[in-house]
Amino acid sequence: MKTISKTLRSAAALLALAALAAVPLFAKDATQPKPAPEKDDVMMYLDLFRSDVNTAKIRVLNEVMGLTAAEAGKFWPIYQRYEKELAAVGERKLELIHDFGKLHYSGTLTEQDAARIADGWLKVTQQRLDLWKKYHREISKAVSPIRGAQFLQVENQTAIFIDLNIAAEMPVVGVKPVPMK
């Protein structure tokens, strides 16, 4: 029996490699705080990460969904629009991560900054959820409800994997970095 987790495992090495390339931005070395990465470096990592993740997601979607030619003709144009909108949400998320990292590593994170960043994080999380709802409905209507559910399942599991890797590398809010000796 084919399961999403088995299929995702086949792409996990690629995703893990991409995630590790994207999130050393906030390495956790208690003895030597790292400066916040430059935005150009972050964008380079993001572009590499996004390319690798998209390649892996397309592979997983193809394996899981097994679309017929007729279904593929309907699904992939919708999926391309989805990815474009998702990339815009990802850009906003990256800006929040970069802003937090810069403030954290400079030791200048204020209560107001923390509130603003947390509010922004909740907004981008809701925007991603809204995209899933929108495209689940669109794919369900254009292709089938099962294909819509498969799309949602793969996107959700991929997002969990990515979010977990990012979260594992993020410094704790409000804990000041240890100064270099």
Coordinates of C-alpha atoms in Angstrom, one line a residue:
M1 CA 0.0 0.0 0.0
K2 CA 1.4 3.4 -1.0
T3 CA 1.3 6.0 1.7
I4 CA 2.1 9.6 1.7
S5 CA 4.8 9.1 4.4
K6 CA 6.5 6.4 2.3
T7 CA 6.4 8.6 -0.8
L8 CA 7.6 11.6 1.1
R9 CA 10.5 9.6 2.5
S10 CA 11.7 9.1 -1.0
A11 CA 12.0 12.8 -1.4
A12 CA 13.0 13.5 2.2
A13 CA 16.7 13.4 1.5
L14 CA 16.3 16.2 -1.0
L15 CA 14.1 18.2 1.2
A16 CA 16.4 17.7 4.2
L17 CA 19.4 18.9 2.2
A18 CA 17.4 21.9 1.0
A19 CA 16.2 22.7 4.5
L20 CA 19.7 22.5 5.9
A21 CA 21.0 24.8 3.2
A22 CA 18.2 27.3 4.0
V23 CA 18.3 27.5 7.7
P24 CA 21.9 27.6 8.9
L25 CA 21.0 31.3 9.0
F26 CA 20.3 31.0 12.7
A27 CA 22.9 28.5 13.9
K28 CA 22.7 27.9 17.6
D29 CA 26.2 28.1 19.0
A30 CA 25.8 29.3 22.6
T31 CA 29.4 30.4 22.9
Q32 CA 29.6 32.5 19.7
P33 CA 26.5 34.3 18.5
K34 CA 26.3 34.6 14.7
P35 CA 25.5 37.9 13.0
A36 CA 22.2 38.1 11.3
P37 CA 22.7 37.0 7.7
E38 CA 22.7 39.5 4.9
K39 CA 19.4 39.7 2.9
D40 CA 21.2 38.7 -0.3
D41 CA 22.5 35.6 1.4
V42 CA 19.1 34.8 2.7
M43 CA 17.6 35.2 -0.8
M44 CA 20.2 33.0 -2.3
Y45 CA 19.4 30.2 0.2
L46 CA 15.7 30.8 -0.3
D47 CA 15.9 30.5 -4.0
L48 CA 18.0 27.2 -3.7
F49 CA 15.6 25.9 -1.1
R50 CA 12.5 26.8 -3.1
S51 CA 13.8 25.2 -6.2
D52 CA 14.7 22.0 -4.4
V53 CA 11.5 21.8 -2.5
N54 CA 9.4 22.5 -5.7
T55 CA 11.2 19.7 -7.5
A56 CA 10.6 17.3 -4.6
K57 CA 7.0 18.3 -4.3
I58 CA 6.3 17.8 -8.0
R59 CA 7.9 14.4 -7.7
V60 CA 5.8 13.5 -4.7
L61 CA 2.6 14.9 -6.2
N62 CA 3.2 12.8 -9.4
E63 CA 3.8 9.7 -7.3
V64 CA 0.9 10.2 -5.0
M65 CA -1.7 11.5 -7.4
G66 CA -0.9 9.4 -10.5
L67 CA -2.8 11.9 -12.6
T68 CA -4.2 10.8 -16.0
A69 CA -3.3 13.0 -19.0
A70 CA -6.7 14.7 -18.8
E71 CA -6.3 15.3 -15.0
A72 CA -2.8 16.6 -15.4
G73 CA -3.9 19.1 -18.1
K74 CA -6.3 20.6 -15.5
F75 CA -4.2 20.2 -12.3
W76 CA -0.8 21.6 -13.3
P77 CA -1.9 25.0 -14.5
I78 CA -3.8 25.4 -11.2
Y79 CA -0.8 24.2 -9.3
Q80 CA 1.5 26.7 -11.0
R81 CA -0.8 29.6 -9.9
Y82 CA -0.8 28.2 -6.4
E83 CA 3.0 28.0 -6.3
K84 CA 3.2 31.6 -7.4
E85 CA 0.9 32.8 -4.7
L86 CA 2.6 30.6 -2.1
A87 CA 6.0 32.1 -3.1
A88 CA 4.6 35.5 -2.2
V89 CA 3.5 34.3 1.2
G90 CA 6.9 32.7 1.6
E91 CA 8.6 36.0 0.8
R92 CA 6.6 37.7 3.6
K93 CA 7.6 34.8 6.0
L94 CA 11.2 35.2 5.1
E95 CA 11.1 38.9 5.8
L96 CA 9.8 38.2 9.2
I97 CA 12.5 35.6 9.9
H98 CA 15.2 38.0 8.6
D99 CA 13.8 40.9 10.7
F100 CA 13.6 38.7 13.8
G101 CA 17.2 37.3 13.3
K102 CA 18.6 40.8 12.7
L103 CA 16.9 42.2 15.9
H104 CA 17.8 39.1 17.9
Y105 CA 21.4 38.9 17.0
S106 CA 21.9 42.7 17.5
G107 CA 20.3 42.4 20.9
T108 CA 17.8 45.1 20.1
L109 CA 14.5 43.1 20.0
T110 CA 11.9 45.1 21.8
E111 CA 8.4 44.1 23.1
Q112 CA 6.9 46.0 20.2
D113 CA 9.1 44.2 17.7
A114 CA 8.1 40.8 19.2
A115 CA 4.4 41.7 19.0
R116 CA 4.7 43.0 15.4
I117 CA 6.7 39.9 14.3
A118 CA 4.3 37.5 16.1
D119 CA 1.3 39.2 14.5
G120 CA 3.0 39.0 11.1
W121 CA 3.7 35.3 11.6
L122 CA 0.1 34.6 12.4
K123 CA -0.9 36.6 9.3
V124 CA 1.3 34.6 6.9
T125 CA 0.2 31.4 8.6
Q126 CA -3.4 32.3 7.9
Q127 CA -2.5 33.4 4.4
R128 CA -1.0 29.9 3.7
L129 CA -4.1 28.3 5.2
D130 CA -6.3 30.5 3.0
L131 CA -4.3 29.5 -0.1
W132 CA -4.8 25.8 0.8
K133 CA -8.5 26.3 1.1
K134 CA -8.8 28.2 -2.1
Y135 CA -6.7 25.8 -4.2
H136 CA -8.3 22.7 -2.5
R137 CA -11.7 24.0 -3.7
E138 CA -10.4 24.8 -7.2
I139 CA -8.6 21.5 -7.7
S140 CA -11.6 19.6 -6.2
K141 CA -13.9 21.3 -8.7
A142 CA -11.7 21.2 -11.8
V143 CA -10.2 17.7 -11.3
S144 CA -11.9 15.8 -8.4
P145 CA -12.4 16.0 -4.6
I146 CA -9.9 13.1 -4.2
R147 CA -7.3 15.0 -6.2
G148 CA -8.0 18.1 -4.1
A149 CA -7.5 16.2 -0.9
Q150 CA -4.3 14.6 -2.2
F151 CA -2.9 18.0 -3.1
L152 CA -3.8 19.3 0.4
Q153 CA -2.3 16.3 2.1
V154 CA 1.1 16.6 0.2
E155 CA 1.2 20.4 0.8
N156 CA 0.4 20.0 4.5
Q157 CA 3.0 17.3 5.1
T158 CA 5.6 19.3 3.1
A159 CA 4.8 22.5 5.1
I160 CA 5.1 20.6 8.4
F161 CA 8.6 19.3 7.4
I162 CA 9.8 22.7 6.3
D163 CA 8.3 24.5 9.3
L164 CA 9.9 22.0 11.7
N165 CA 13.3 22.5 10.2
I166 CA 13.0 26.3 10.4
A167 CA 11.7 26.2 13.9
A168 CA 14.6 23.9 15.0
E169 CA 17.1 26.6 13.9
M170 CA 15.3 29.7 15.2
P171 CA 16.6 31.3 18.4
V172 CA 14.3 31.6 21.3
V173 CA 12.4 34.9 21.4
G174 CA 13.6 37.1 24.2
V175 CA 16.7 35.1 25.0
K176 CA 19.7 37.4 24.3
P177 CA 22.6 35.9 22.5
V178 CA 25.7 35.2 24.6
P179 CA 28.3 37.9 23.8
M180 CA 31.6 36.8 22.3
K181 CA 34.5 36.6 24.8

